[in-house]
Amino acid sequence: MVPPPRFATVSFDNYITDPGQPSQAEAVEALRGFAGRLGDGADAKGGRRRHWFRRVARPAVDGGPRGIYLDGGYGVGKTHLLASLWHTTPAAPELKAFGTFVELTNLVGALGFQQTVKTLSGHRLLCIDEFELDDPGDTVLVSTLLGKLVEAGVALAATSNTLPGKLGEGRFAAADFLREIQGLSAHFRALRIDGQDYRHRGLPAAPPPYADEIVVQAAHRTPGASLDDFPALLDHLSRVHPSRYGAMCDGVQAVCLTGVAPVPDQSTALRLVVLADRLYDREVPVLASGVPFDRLFSEEMLSGGYRKKYFRAISRLTALARDAKGLAEASYSR
């Protein structure tokens, strides 16, 4: 549970703040201070002091919540900042954990609840990216898990497009689980990060979709590239658990897709969102024919409870399409 390849070498120093958005620089300073305070009481190797007869929970880092929550729109650099916090925190890597919200719930599924609590309780920091509550079961599960970890003295950091008190809103009957949601919110101090999507700030428009023959040629000319018909890919995703999408992407140097079309339903759309996130984490360019990526999701989807996920996926796929432009140009030149 470490930051993905795209964020393996990021730091607070190489986070480029927007001068017109002071909340970005303020967030950097707040996170630097948070990381520094997590080092208090560490032993010489970066771990925590050992107590022979009892576990002593560490106090809240600032006298308040023992977590920090980065709230903002897609593309303002929240994951960059979260990974920078992980890298900067003065503790050994095995005492820090980084993963998406989905990966955290998958960990509970793999280890069981009690073993997950036992495994993570020895950590100084747990970073949770893309914090979302999509169903009541996850709400109760994560609320209980984080409560146990906070009791054990684990510091928390999370990113989301939704303030912690509003998690689950528009997706299920959040009012019925208000106590759990409020309990989650109490663990965090929220930091708002404003700004435009950095993936497209000042950059030329994303390349339009290419002809099928260009995509096929590029796939055959690029070592390690995959080549799939888009509907066939969606069908395959329905038969693979989303927790395996990352492993499915490992070793793939480029993704080439023919016949991209609007996704037919919300379940399919959410699976595609997870795939887009894993491809973005691994910096895998995506070359496609068919409709542009901003037409993948219907107007109903883009105005519903999962709209922020869909906009994030469009932003990330568009950035990966821009990265793939050179593959198409190489095919044109032949």
Short mmCIF file of the C-alpha atoms (twelve columns), coordinates in Angstrom:
data_MODEL
# 
_entry.id   MODEL 
# 
loop_
_atom_site.group_PDB 
_atom_site.id 
_atom_site.type_symbol 
_atom_site.label_atom_id 
_atom_site.label_alt_id 
_atom_site.label_comp_id 
_atom_site.label_asym_id 
_atom_site.label_seq_id 
_atom_site.Cartn_x 
_atom_site.Cartn_y 
_atom_site.Cartn_z 
_atom_site.pdbx_PDB_model_num 
ATOM 1   C CA . MET A 1   0.000   0.000   0.000   1 
ATOM 2   C CA . VAL A 2   2.249   2.727   -1.397  1 
ATOM 3   C CA . PRO A 3   1.576   5.635   -3.797  1 
ATOM 4   C CA . PRO A 4   1.088   4.451   -7.418  1 
ATOM 5   C CA . PRO A 5   3.829   4.921   -10.044 1 
ATOM 6   C CA . ARG A 6   2.583   8.335   -11.238 1 
ATOM 7   C CA . PHE A 7   3.043   9.662   -7.712  1 
ATOM 8   C CA . ALA A 8   6.114   7.666   -6.667  1 
ATOM 9   C CA . THR A 9   8.442   10.695  -6.698  1 
ATOM 10  C CA . VAL A 10  6.130   13.642  -6.014  1 
ATOM 11  C CA . SER A 11  6.771   16.121  -3.217  1 
ATOM 12  C CA . PHE A 12  5.407   19.348  -1.818  1 
ATOM 13  C CA . ASP A 13  8.239   21.130  -3.637  1 
ATOM 14  C CA . ASN A 14  7.151   19.999  -7.109  1 
ATOM 15  C CA . TYR A 15  3.455   20.717  -6.533  1 
ATOM 16  C CA . ILE A 16  2.863   23.732  -8.798  1 
ATOM 17  C CA . THR A 17  0.450   26.069  -7.080  1 
ATOM 18  C CA . ASP A 18  -1.815  28.432  -8.955  1 
ATOM 19  C CA . PRO A 19  -1.003  31.996  -7.788  1 
ATOM 20  C CA . GLY A 20  -4.663  32.889  -8.237  1 
ATOM 21  C CA . GLN A 21  -5.768  30.177  -5.800  1 
ATOM 22  C CA . PRO A 22  -4.206  30.871  -2.367  1 
ATOM 23  C CA . SER A 23  -5.932  27.824  -0.873  1 
ATOM 24  C CA . GLN A 24  -3.427  25.618  -2.730  1 
ATOM 25  C CA . ALA A 25  -0.362  27.153  -1.056  1 
ATOM 26  C CA . GLU A 26  -2.209  27.146  2.274   1 
ATOM 27  C CA . ALA A 27  -2.910  23.430  1.894   1 
ATOM 28  C CA . VAL A 28  0.773   22.711  1.238   1 
ATOM 29  C CA . GLU A 29  1.813   24.502  4.420   1 
ATOM 30  C CA . ALA A 30  -0.894  22.797  6.469   1 
ATOM 31  C CA . LEU A 31  0.178   19.379  5.211   1 
ATOM 32  C CA . ARG A 32  3.857   20.094  5.865   1 
ATOM 33  C CA . GLY A 33  2.977   20.912  9.452   1 
ATOM 34  C CA . PHE A 34  0.773   17.828  9.738   1 
ATOM 35  C CA . ALA A 35  3.613   15.586  8.505   1 
ATOM 36  C CA . GLY A 36  6.076   17.200  10.910  1 
ATOM 37  C CA . ARG A 37  3.844   16.641  13.900  1 
ATOM 38  C CA . LEU A 38  3.448   12.976  12.979  1 
ATOM 39  C CA . GLY A 39  7.171   12.586  13.637  1 
ATOM 40  C CA . ASP A 40  6.826   13.527  17.294  1 
ATOM 41  C CA . GLY A 41  7.616   10.581  19.530  1 
ATOM 42  C CA . ALA A 42  9.153   8.497   16.751  1 
ATOM 43  C CA . ASP A 43  12.146  6.324   17.491  1 
ATOM 44  C CA . ALA A 44  15.443  6.582   15.633  1 
ATOM 45  C CA . LYS A 45  14.213  4.352   12.813  1 
ATOM 46  C CA . GLY A 46  11.070  6.370   12.224  1 
ATOM 47  C CA . GLY A 47  8.794   4.038   14.138  1 
ATOM 48  C CA . ARG A 48  6.873   4.726   17.306  1 
ATOM 49  C CA . ARG A 49  8.156   4.096   20.808  1 
ATOM 50  C CA . ARG A 50  7.433   0.675   22.189  1 
ATOM 51  C CA . HIS A 51  5.374   0.142   25.313  1 
ATOM 52  C CA . TRP A 52  5.822   -3.269  26.923  1 
ATOM 53  C CA . PHE A 53  2.630   -3.560  28.930  1 
ATOM 54  C CA . ARG A 54  0.041   -1.441  27.190  1 
ATOM 55  C CA . ARG A 55  -0.769  0.352   23.978  1 
ATOM 56  C CA . VAL A 56  -0.717  4.108   24.392  1 
ATOM 57  C CA . ALA A 57  -2.800  5.952   21.823  1 
ATOM 58  C CA . ARG A 58  -1.035  9.009   20.481  1 
ATOM 59  C CA . PRO A 59  -2.816  12.319  21.029  1 
ATOM 60  C CA . ALA A 60  -4.492  14.175  18.183  1 
ATOM 61  C CA . VAL A 61  -1.861  15.949  16.143  1 
ATOM 62  C CA . ASP A 62  -3.305  19.405  16.661  1 
ATOM 63  C CA . GLY A 63  -5.590  19.031  19.646  1 
ATOM 64  C CA . GLY A 64  -8.535  18.302  17.365  1 
ATOM 65  C CA . PRO A 65  -9.347  15.619  14.776  1 
ATOM 66  C CA . ARG A 66  -6.587  13.143  14.076  1 
ATOM 67  C CA . GLY A 67  -7.143  13.335  10.339  1 
ATOM 68  C CA . ILE A 68  -6.880  15.801  7.495   1 
ATOM 69  C CA . TYR A 69  -9.296  15.813  4.573   1 
ATOM 70  C CA . LEU A 70  -8.494  17.407  1.214   1 
ATOM 71  C CA . ASP A 71  -11.685 18.575  -0.464  1 
ATOM 72  C CA . GLY A 72  -11.767 20.056  -3.941  1 
ATOM 73  C CA . GLY A 73  -12.757 19.572  -7.551  1 
ATOM 74  C CA . TYR A 74  -11.100 17.079  -9.856  1 
ATOM 75  C CA . GLY A 75  -7.675  18.025  -11.194 1 
ATOM 76  C CA . VAL A 76  -6.534  20.399  -8.427  1 
ATOM 77  C CA . GLY A 77  -3.724  18.055  -7.341  1 
ATOM 78  C CA . LYS A 78  -5.233  16.393  -4.280  1 
ATOM 79  C CA . THR A 79  -3.621  13.018  -4.964  1 
ATOM 80  C CA . HIS A 80  -0.263  14.727  -5.550  1 
ATOM 81  C CA . LEU A 81  -0.554  16.376  -2.133  1 
ATOM 82  C CA . LEU A 82  -1.713  13.170  -0.424  1 
ATOM 83  C CA . ALA A 83  1.223   11.225  -1.860  1 
ATOM 84  C CA . SER A 84  3.589   14.057  -0.866  1 
ATOM 85  C CA . LEU A 85  2.313   13.743  2.701   1 
ATOM 86  C CA . TRP A 86  3.029   10.004  2.610   1 
ATOM 87  C CA . HIS A 87  6.574   10.590  1.331   1 
ATOM 88  C CA . THR A 88  7.275   13.437  3.773   1 
ATOM 89  C CA . THR A 89  5.969   11.834  6.968   1 
ATOM 90  C CA . PRO A 90  9.045   10.805  9.007   1 
ATOM 91  C CA . ALA A 91  8.298   7.112   9.391   1 
ATOM 92  C CA . ALA A 92  9.499   3.933   7.764   1 
ATOM 93  C CA . PRO A 93  7.511   2.913   4.647   1 
ATOM 94  C CA . GLU A 94  6.109   -0.141  6.408   1 
ATOM 95  C CA . LEU A 95  4.542   2.181   9.006   1 
ATOM 96  C CA . LYS A 96  2.644   4.178   6.369   1 
ATOM 97  C CA . ALA A 97  -0.182  2.962   4.116   1 
ATOM 98  C CA . PHE A 98  -1.552  4.551   0.929   1 
ATOM 99  C CA . GLY A 99  -4.499  3.326   -1.100  1 
ATOM 100 C CA . THR A 100 -7.752  4.310   -2.715  1 
ATOM 101 C CA . PHE A 101 -11.011 3.967   -0.821  1 
ATOM 102 C CA . VAL A 102 -11.883 0.965   -3.009  1 
ATOM 103 C CA . GLU A 103 -8.542  -0.676  -2.219  1 
ATOM 104 C CA . LEU A 104 -9.159  -0.161  1.502   1 
ATOM 105 C CA . THR A 105 -12.546 -1.885  1.362   1 
ATOM 106 C CA . ASN A 106 -10.994 -4.640  -0.763  1 
ATOM 107 C CA . LEU A 107 -8.334  -5.104  1.936   1 
ATOM 108 C CA . VAL A 108 -11.065 -5.697  4.500   1 
ATOM 109 C CA . GLY A 109 -12.637 -8.206  2.140   1 
ATOM 110 C CA . ALA A 110 -9.329  -10.039 1.724   1 
ATOM 111 C CA . LEU A 111 -8.116  -10.038 5.351   1 
ATOM 112 C CA . GLY A 112 -11.334 -9.749  7.321   1 
ATOM 113 C CA . PHE A 113 -12.260 -6.821  9.540   1 
ATOM 114 C CA . GLN A 114 -10.366 -7.795  12.701  1 
ATOM 115 C CA . GLN A 115 -7.159  -8.660  10.830  1 
ATOM 116 C CA . THR A 116 -7.333  -5.378  8.910   1 
ATOM 117 C CA . VAL A 117 -7.631  -3.451  12.173  1 
ATOM 118 C CA . LYS A 118 -4.700  -5.409  13.610  1 
ATOM 119 C CA . THR A 119 -2.580  -4.865  10.487  1 
ATOM 120 C CA . LEU A 120 -3.189  -1.128  10.180  1 
ATOM 121 C CA . SER A 121 -3.182  -0.297  13.901  1 
ATOM 122 C CA . GLY A 122 0.609   -0.370  13.953  1 
ATOM 123 C CA . HIS A 123 0.860   2.343   11.305  1 
ATOM 124 C CA . ARG A 124 1.561   6.003   11.921  1 
ATOM 125 C CA . LEU A 125 -0.388  7.171   8.858   1 
ATOM 126 C CA . LEU A 126 -3.158  5.886   6.598   1 
ATOM 127 C CA . CYS A 127 -3.750  7.839   3.372   1 
ATOM 128 C CA . ILE A 128 -7.060  7.198   1.597   1 
ATOM 129 C CA . ASP A 129 -7.432  8.553   -1.928  1 
ATOM 130 C CA . GLU A 130 -10.776 9.116   -3.678  1 
ATOM 131 C CA . PHE A 131 -12.845 8.732   -0.517  1 
ATOM 132 C CA . GLU A 132 -16.391 7.876   -1.541  1 
ATOM 133 C CA . LEU A 133 -19.366 6.231   0.111   1 
ATOM 134 C CA . ASP A 134 -21.480 4.550   -2.526  1 
ATOM 135 C CA . ASP A 135 -23.619 2.292   -0.348  1 
ATOM 136 C CA . PRO A 136 -24.767 1.949   3.272   1 
ATOM 137 C CA . GLY A 137 -22.618 -1.121  3.881   1 
ATOM 138 C CA . ASP A 138 -19.426 0.793   3.107   1 
ATOM 139 C CA . THR A 139 -20.588 3.627   5.350   1 
ATOM 140 C CA . VAL A 140 -20.899 1.413   8.421   1 
ATOM 141 C CA . LEU A 141 -17.760 -0.590  7.576   1 
ATOM 142 C CA . VAL A 142 -15.473 2.394   7.080   1 
ATOM 143 C CA . SER A 143 -16.919 4.344   9.994   1 
ATOM 144 C CA . THR A 144 -16.186 1.443   12.334  1 
ATOM 145 C CA . LEU A 145 -12.747 0.743   10.858  1 
ATOM 146 C CA . LEU A 146 -11.518 4.333   11.052  1 
ATOM 147 C CA . GLY A 147 -12.870 4.667   14.573  1 
ATOM 148 C CA . LYS A 148 -10.800 1.647   15.640  1 
ATOM 149 C CA . LEU A 149 -7.684  2.999   13.922  1 
ATOM 150 C CA . VAL A 150 -8.037  6.442   15.484  1 
ATOM 151 C CA . GLU A 151 -8.355  4.792   18.908  1 
ATOM 152 C CA . ALA A 152 -5.075  2.996   18.166  1 
ATOM 153 C CA . GLY A 153 -3.401  6.322   17.369  1 
ATOM 154 C CA . VAL A 154 -3.248  6.071   13.573  1 
ATOM 155 C CA . ALA A 155 -3.309  9.434   11.792  1 
ATOM 156 C CA . LEU A 156 -5.629  9.697   8.784   1 
ATOM 157 C CA . ALA A 157 -5.480  11.673  5.551   1 
ATOM 158 C CA . ALA A 158 -8.000  11.496  2.726   1 
ATOM 159 C CA . THR A 159 -8.992  13.137  -0.535  1 
ATOM 160 C CA . SER A 160 -12.443 13.499  -2.048  1 
ATOM 161 C CA . ASN A 161 -14.627 15.742  -4.150  1 
ATOM 162 C CA . THR A 162 -17.196 15.787  -1.333  1 
ATOM 163 C CA . LEU A 163 -16.981 17.300  2.134   1 
ATOM 164 C CA . PRO A 164 -16.894 14.575  4.817   1 
ATOM 165 C CA . GLY A 165 -20.280 15.552  6.229   1 
ATOM 166 C CA . LYS A 166 -21.848 15.186  2.776   1 
ATOM 167 C CA . LEU A 167 -20.485 11.747  1.862   1 
ATOM 168 C CA . GLY A 168 -23.093 9.436   0.370   1 
ATOM 169 C CA . GLU A 169 -25.396 12.314  -0.534  1 
ATOM 170 C CA . GLY A 170 -27.300 11.656  -3.755  1 
ATOM 171 C CA . ARG A 171 -26.219 8.007   -3.892  1 
ATOM 172 C CA . PHE A 172 -28.277 6.343   -1.176  1 
ATOM 173 C CA . ALA A 173 -30.491 7.356   1.739   1 
ATOM 174 C CA . ALA A 174 -27.665 9.143   3.523   1 
ATOM 175 C CA . ALA A 175 -30.043 10.548  6.122   1 
ATOM 176 C CA . ASP A 176 -30.639 7.025   7.411   1 
ATOM 177 C CA . PHE A 177 -26.919 6.698   8.142   1 
ATOM 178 C CA . LEU A 178 -26.334 10.237  9.370   1 
ATOM 179 C CA . ARG A 179 -24.779 9.104   12.650  1 
ATOM 180 C CA . GLU A 180 -22.112 7.042   10.854  1 
ATOM 181 C CA . ILE A 181 -21.414 9.829   8.376   1 
ATOM 182 C CA . GLN A 182 -21.095 12.389  11.158  1 
ATOM 183 C CA . GLY A 183 -18.794 9.994   13.001  1 
ATOM 184 C CA . LEU A 184 -16.551 9.841   9.947   1 
ATOM 185 C CA . SER A 185 -16.566 13.618  9.628   1 
ATOM 186 C CA . ALA A 186 -15.476 14.022  13.252  1 
ATOM 187 C CA . HIS A 187 -12.178 12.266  12.491  1 
ATOM 188 C CA . PHE A 188 -11.096 14.897  9.966   1 
ATOM 189 C CA . ARG A 189 -10.158 18.539  9.662   1 
ATOM 190 C CA . ALA A 190 -11.244 19.617  6.180   1 
ATOM 191 C CA . LEU A 191 -8.937  21.606  3.887   1 
ATOM 192 C CA . ARG A 192 -10.603 23.140  0.841   1 
ATOM 193 C CA . ILE A 193 -8.442  23.317  -2.306  1 
ATOM 194 C CA . ASP A 194 -9.790  25.530  -5.068  1 
ATOM 195 C CA . GLY A 195 -8.608  25.769  -8.654  1 
ATOM 196 C CA . GLN A 196 -8.953  24.629  -12.228 1 
ATOM 197 C CA . ASP A 197 -8.189  21.153  -13.524 1 
ATOM 198 C CA . TYR A 198 -4.387  21.240  -13.829 1 
ATOM 199 C CA . ARG A 199 -4.439  18.443  -16.402 1 
ATOM 200 C CA . HIS A 200 -5.866  20.889  -18.936 1 
ATOM 201 C CA . ARG A 201 -4.710  24.257  -17.580 1 
ATOM 202 C CA . GLY A 202 -3.093  26.151  -20.458 1 
ATOM 203 C CA . LEU A 203 -2.795  23.030  -22.633 1 
ATOM 204 C CA . PRO A 204 -4.107  22.528  -26.172 1 
ATOM 205 C CA . ALA A 205 -7.370  20.672  -26.627 1 
ATOM 206 C CA . ALA A 206 -7.229  16.897  -26.454 1 
ATOM 207 C CA . PRO A 207 -6.764  15.179  -29.823 1 
ATOM 208 C CA . PRO A 208 -10.011 13.998  -31.412 1 
ATOM 209 C CA . PRO A 209 -10.612 10.256  -31.806 1 
ATOM 210 C CA . TYR A 210 -8.681  8.621   -34.610 1 
ATOM 211 C CA . ALA A 211 -9.730  6.302   -37.417 1 
ATOM 212 C CA . ASP A 212 -9.821  2.601   -36.592 1 
ATOM 213 C CA . GLU A 213 -6.919  1.816   -38.927 1 
ATOM 214 C CA . ILE A 214 -4.667  4.364   -37.193 1 
ATOM 215 C CA . VAL A 215 -5.423  2.843   -33.787 1 
ATOM 216 C CA . VAL A 216 -4.780  -0.694  -35.070 1 
ATOM 217 C CA . GLN A 217 -1.491  0.330   -36.726 1 
ATOM 218 C CA . ALA A 218 -0.326  2.084   -33.566 1 
ATOM 219 C CA . ALA A 219 -1.142  -0.981  -31.469 1 
ATOM 220 C CA . HIS A 220 0.914   -3.254  -33.720 1 
ATOM 221 C CA . ARG A 221 3.829   -0.801  -33.792 1 
ATOM 222 C CA . THR A 222 3.974   -0.222  -30.024 1 
ATOM 223 C CA . PRO A 223 5.628   -2.920  -27.885 1 
ATOM 224 C CA . GLY A 224 3.451   -3.838  -24.925 1 
ATOM 225 C CA . ALA A 225 0.306   -2.192  -26.313 1 
ATOM 226 C CA . SER A 226 -3.140  -3.735  -25.944 1 
ATOM 227 C CA . LEU A 227 -5.786  -3.617  -28.675 1 
ATOM 228 C CA . ASP A 228 -9.464  -4.075  -27.830 1 
ATOM 229 C CA . ASP A 229 -12.876 -3.303  -29.245 1 
ATOM 230 C CA . PHE A 230 -14.520 -1.023  -26.663 1 
ATOM 231 C CA . PRO A 231 -17.739 -3.046  -26.173 1 
ATOM 232 C CA . ALA A 232 -15.642 -6.203  -25.712 1 
ATOM 233 C CA . LEU A 233 -13.547 -4.428  -23.100 1 
ATOM 234 C CA . LEU A 234 -16.641 -3.348  -21.172 1 
ATOM 235 C CA . ASP A 235 -17.904 -6.933  -21.240 1 
ATOM 236 C CA . HIS A 236 -14.569 -8.176  -19.905 1 
ATOM 237 C CA . LEU A 237 -14.612 -5.627  -17.080 1 
ATOM 238 C CA . SER A 238 -17.980 -6.996  -15.957 1 
ATOM 239 C CA . ARG A 239 -16.326 -10.381 -15.344 1 
ATOM 240 C CA . VAL A 240 -13.261 -9.079  -13.433 1 
ATOM 241 C CA . HIS A 241 -13.502 -7.695  -9.906  1 
ATOM 242 C CA . PRO A 242 -12.508 -4.003  -9.843  1 
ATOM 243 C CA . SER A 243 -9.844  -4.804  -7.243  1 
ATOM 244 C CA . ARG A 244 -7.994  -6.645  -10.040 1 
ATOM 245 C CA . TYR A 245 -8.031  -3.802  -12.572 1 
ATOM 246 C CA . GLY A 246 -4.672  -2.509  -11.383 1 
ATOM 247 C CA . ALA A 247 -2.997  -5.880  -11.851 1 
ATOM 248 C CA . MET A 248 -4.669  -6.149  -15.265 1 
ATOM 249 C CA . CYS A 249 -2.954  -2.890  -16.280 1 
ATOM 250 C CA . ASP A 250 0.507   -3.831  -15.021 1 
ATOM 251 C CA . GLY A 251 2.997   -4.150  -17.868 1 
ATOM 252 C CA . VAL A 252 0.699   -2.544  -20.445 1 
ATOM 253 C CA . GLN A 253 2.576   0.225   -22.260 1 
ATOM 254 C CA . ALA A 254 -0.388  1.681   -24.166 1 
ATOM 255 C CA . VAL A 255 -4.115  1.006   -24.465 1 
ATOM 256 C CA . CYS A 256 -5.602  1.103   -27.981 1 
ATOM 257 C CA . LEU A 257 -9.401  1.042   -28.265 1 
ATOM 258 C CA . THR A 258 -11.635 0.892   -31.317 1 
ATOM 259 C CA . GLY A 259 -15.321 1.747   -31.423 1 
ATOM 260 C CA . VAL A 260 -15.548 3.842   -28.250 1 
ATOM 261 C CA . ALA A 261 -19.219 4.606   -27.592 1 
ATOM 262 C CA . PRO A 262 -21.354 5.978   -24.738 1 
ATOM 263 C CA . VAL A 263 -21.554 3.485   -21.877 1 
ATOM 264 C CA . PRO A 264 -24.970 1.823   -21.625 1 
ATOM 265 C CA . ASP A 265 -25.637 1.893   -17.871 1 
ATOM 266 C CA . GLN A 266 -24.365 3.116   -14.532 1 
ATOM 267 C CA . SER A 267 -22.776 -0.156  -13.389 1 
ATOM 268 C CA . THR A 268 -20.706 -0.259  -16.555 1 
ATOM 269 C CA . ALA A 269 -19.835 3.417   -16.162 1 
ATOM 270 C CA . LEU A 270 -18.553 2.929   -12.613 1 
ATOM 271 C CA . ARG A 271 -16.356 0.028   -13.693 1 
ATOM 272 C CA . LEU A 272 -14.916 2.211   -16.439 1 
ATOM 273 C CA . VAL A 273 -14.174 4.927   -13.869 1 
ATOM 274 C CA . VAL A 274 -12.075 2.465   -11.853 1 
ATOM 275 C CA . LEU A 275 -10.183 1.384   -14.973 1 
ATOM 276 C CA . ALA A 276 -9.507  5.019   -15.907 1 
ATOM 277 C CA . ASP A 277 -8.100  5.646   -12.426 1 
ATOM 278 C CA . ARG A 278 -5.778  2.632   -12.596 1 
ATOM 279 C CA . LEU A 279 -4.545  3.584   -16.089 1 
ATOM 280 C CA . TYR A 280 -3.924  7.144   -14.912 1 
ATOM 281 C CA . ASP A 281 -2.028  5.910   -11.851 1 
ATOM 282 C CA . ARG A 282 0.269   3.933   -14.149 1 
ATOM 283 C CA . GLU A 283 0.616   6.682   -16.793 1 
ATOM 284 C CA . VAL A 284 -0.656  4.412   -19.584 1 
ATOM 285 C CA . PRO A 285 -1.547  6.424   -22.737 1 
ATOM 286 C CA . VAL A 286 -4.915  5.685   -24.349 1 
ATOM 287 C CA . LEU A 287 -5.427  5.891   -28.120 1 
ATOM 288 C CA . ALA A 288 -9.015  5.519   -29.293 1 
ATOM 289 C CA . SER A 289 -11.440 5.670   -32.186 1 
ATOM 290 C CA . GLY A 290 -15.150 6.360   -31.891 1 
ATOM 291 C CA . VAL A 291 -16.757 9.106   -29.801 1 
ATOM 292 C CA . PRO A 292 -14.688 11.611  -27.773 1 
ATOM 293 C CA . PHE A 293 -14.208 10.770  -24.099 1 
ATOM 294 C CA . ASP A 294 -16.406 13.686  -23.035 1 
ATOM 295 C CA . ARG A 295 -19.362 11.853  -24.591 1 
ATOM 296 C CA . LEU A 296 -18.879 8.584   -22.678 1 
ATOM 297 C CA . PHE A 297 -21.454 9.399   -20.014 1 
ATOM 298 C CA . SER A 298 -25.039 10.494  -20.514 1 
ATOM 299 C CA . GLU A 299 -26.414 13.815  -19.313 1 
ATOM 300 C CA . GLU A 300 -28.369 11.921  -16.678 1 
ATOM 301 C CA . MET A 301 -25.155 10.359  -15.351 1 
ATOM 302 C CA . LEU A 302 -23.336 13.699  -15.366 1 
ATOM 303 C CA . SER A 303 -26.071 15.269  -13.264 1 
ATOM 304 C CA . GLY A 304 -26.533 12.371  -10.828 1 
ATOM 305 C CA . GLY A 305 -24.928 11.315  -7.580  1 
ATOM 306 C CA . TYR A 306 -21.787 9.943   -9.249  1 
ATOM 307 C CA . ARG A 307 -21.187 12.990  -11.464 1 
ATOM 308 C CA . LYS A 308 -17.868 13.900  -9.817  1 
ATOM 309 C CA . LYS A 309 -16.511 10.433  -10.500 1 
ATOM 310 C CA . TYR A 310 -17.523 10.706  -14.144 1 
ATOM 311 C CA . PHE A 311 -15.987 14.140  -14.584 1 
ATOM 312 C CA . ARG A 312 -12.760 12.898  -13.001 1 
ATOM 313 C CA . ALA A 313 -12.700 9.942   -15.414 1 
ATOM 314 C CA . ILE A 314 -13.253 12.243  -18.411 1 
ATOM 315 C CA . SER A 315 -10.443 14.511  -17.211 1 
ATOM 316 C CA . ARG A 316 -8.022  11.638  -16.714 1 
ATOM 317 C CA . LEU A 317 -8.861  9.836   -19.954 1 
ATOM 318 C CA . THR A 318 -8.485  13.090  -21.858 1 
ATOM 319 C CA . ALA A 319 -5.018  13.568  -20.347 1 
ATOM 320 C CA . LEU A 320 -4.071  10.006  -21.309 1 
ATOM 321 C CA . ALA A 321 -5.397  10.589  -24.837 1 
ATOM 322 C CA . ARG A 322 -3.127  13.604  -25.088 1 
ATOM 323 C CA . ASP A 323 -0.216  11.429  -23.958 1 
ATOM 324 C CA . ALA A 324 -1.041  8.978   -26.784 1 
ATOM 325 C CA . LYS A 325 -0.888  11.594  -29.541 1 
ATOM 326 C CA . GLY A 326 2.668   10.619  -30.440 1 
ATOM 327 C CA . LEU A 327 1.626   7.015   -31.094 1 
ATOM 328 C CA . ALA A 328 -0.912  8.157   -33.668 1 
ATOM 329 C CA . GLU A 329 1.519   10.587  -35.328 1 
ATOM 330 C CA . ALA A 330 4.036   7.763   -35.720 1 
ATOM 331 C CA . SER A 331 1.399   5.758   -37.585 1 
ATOM 332 C CA . TYR A 332 0.583   8.736   -39.855 1 
ATOM 333 C CA . SER A 333 4.245   9.133   -40.767 1 
ATOM 334 C CA . ARG A 334 4.543   5.626   -42.171 1 
# 
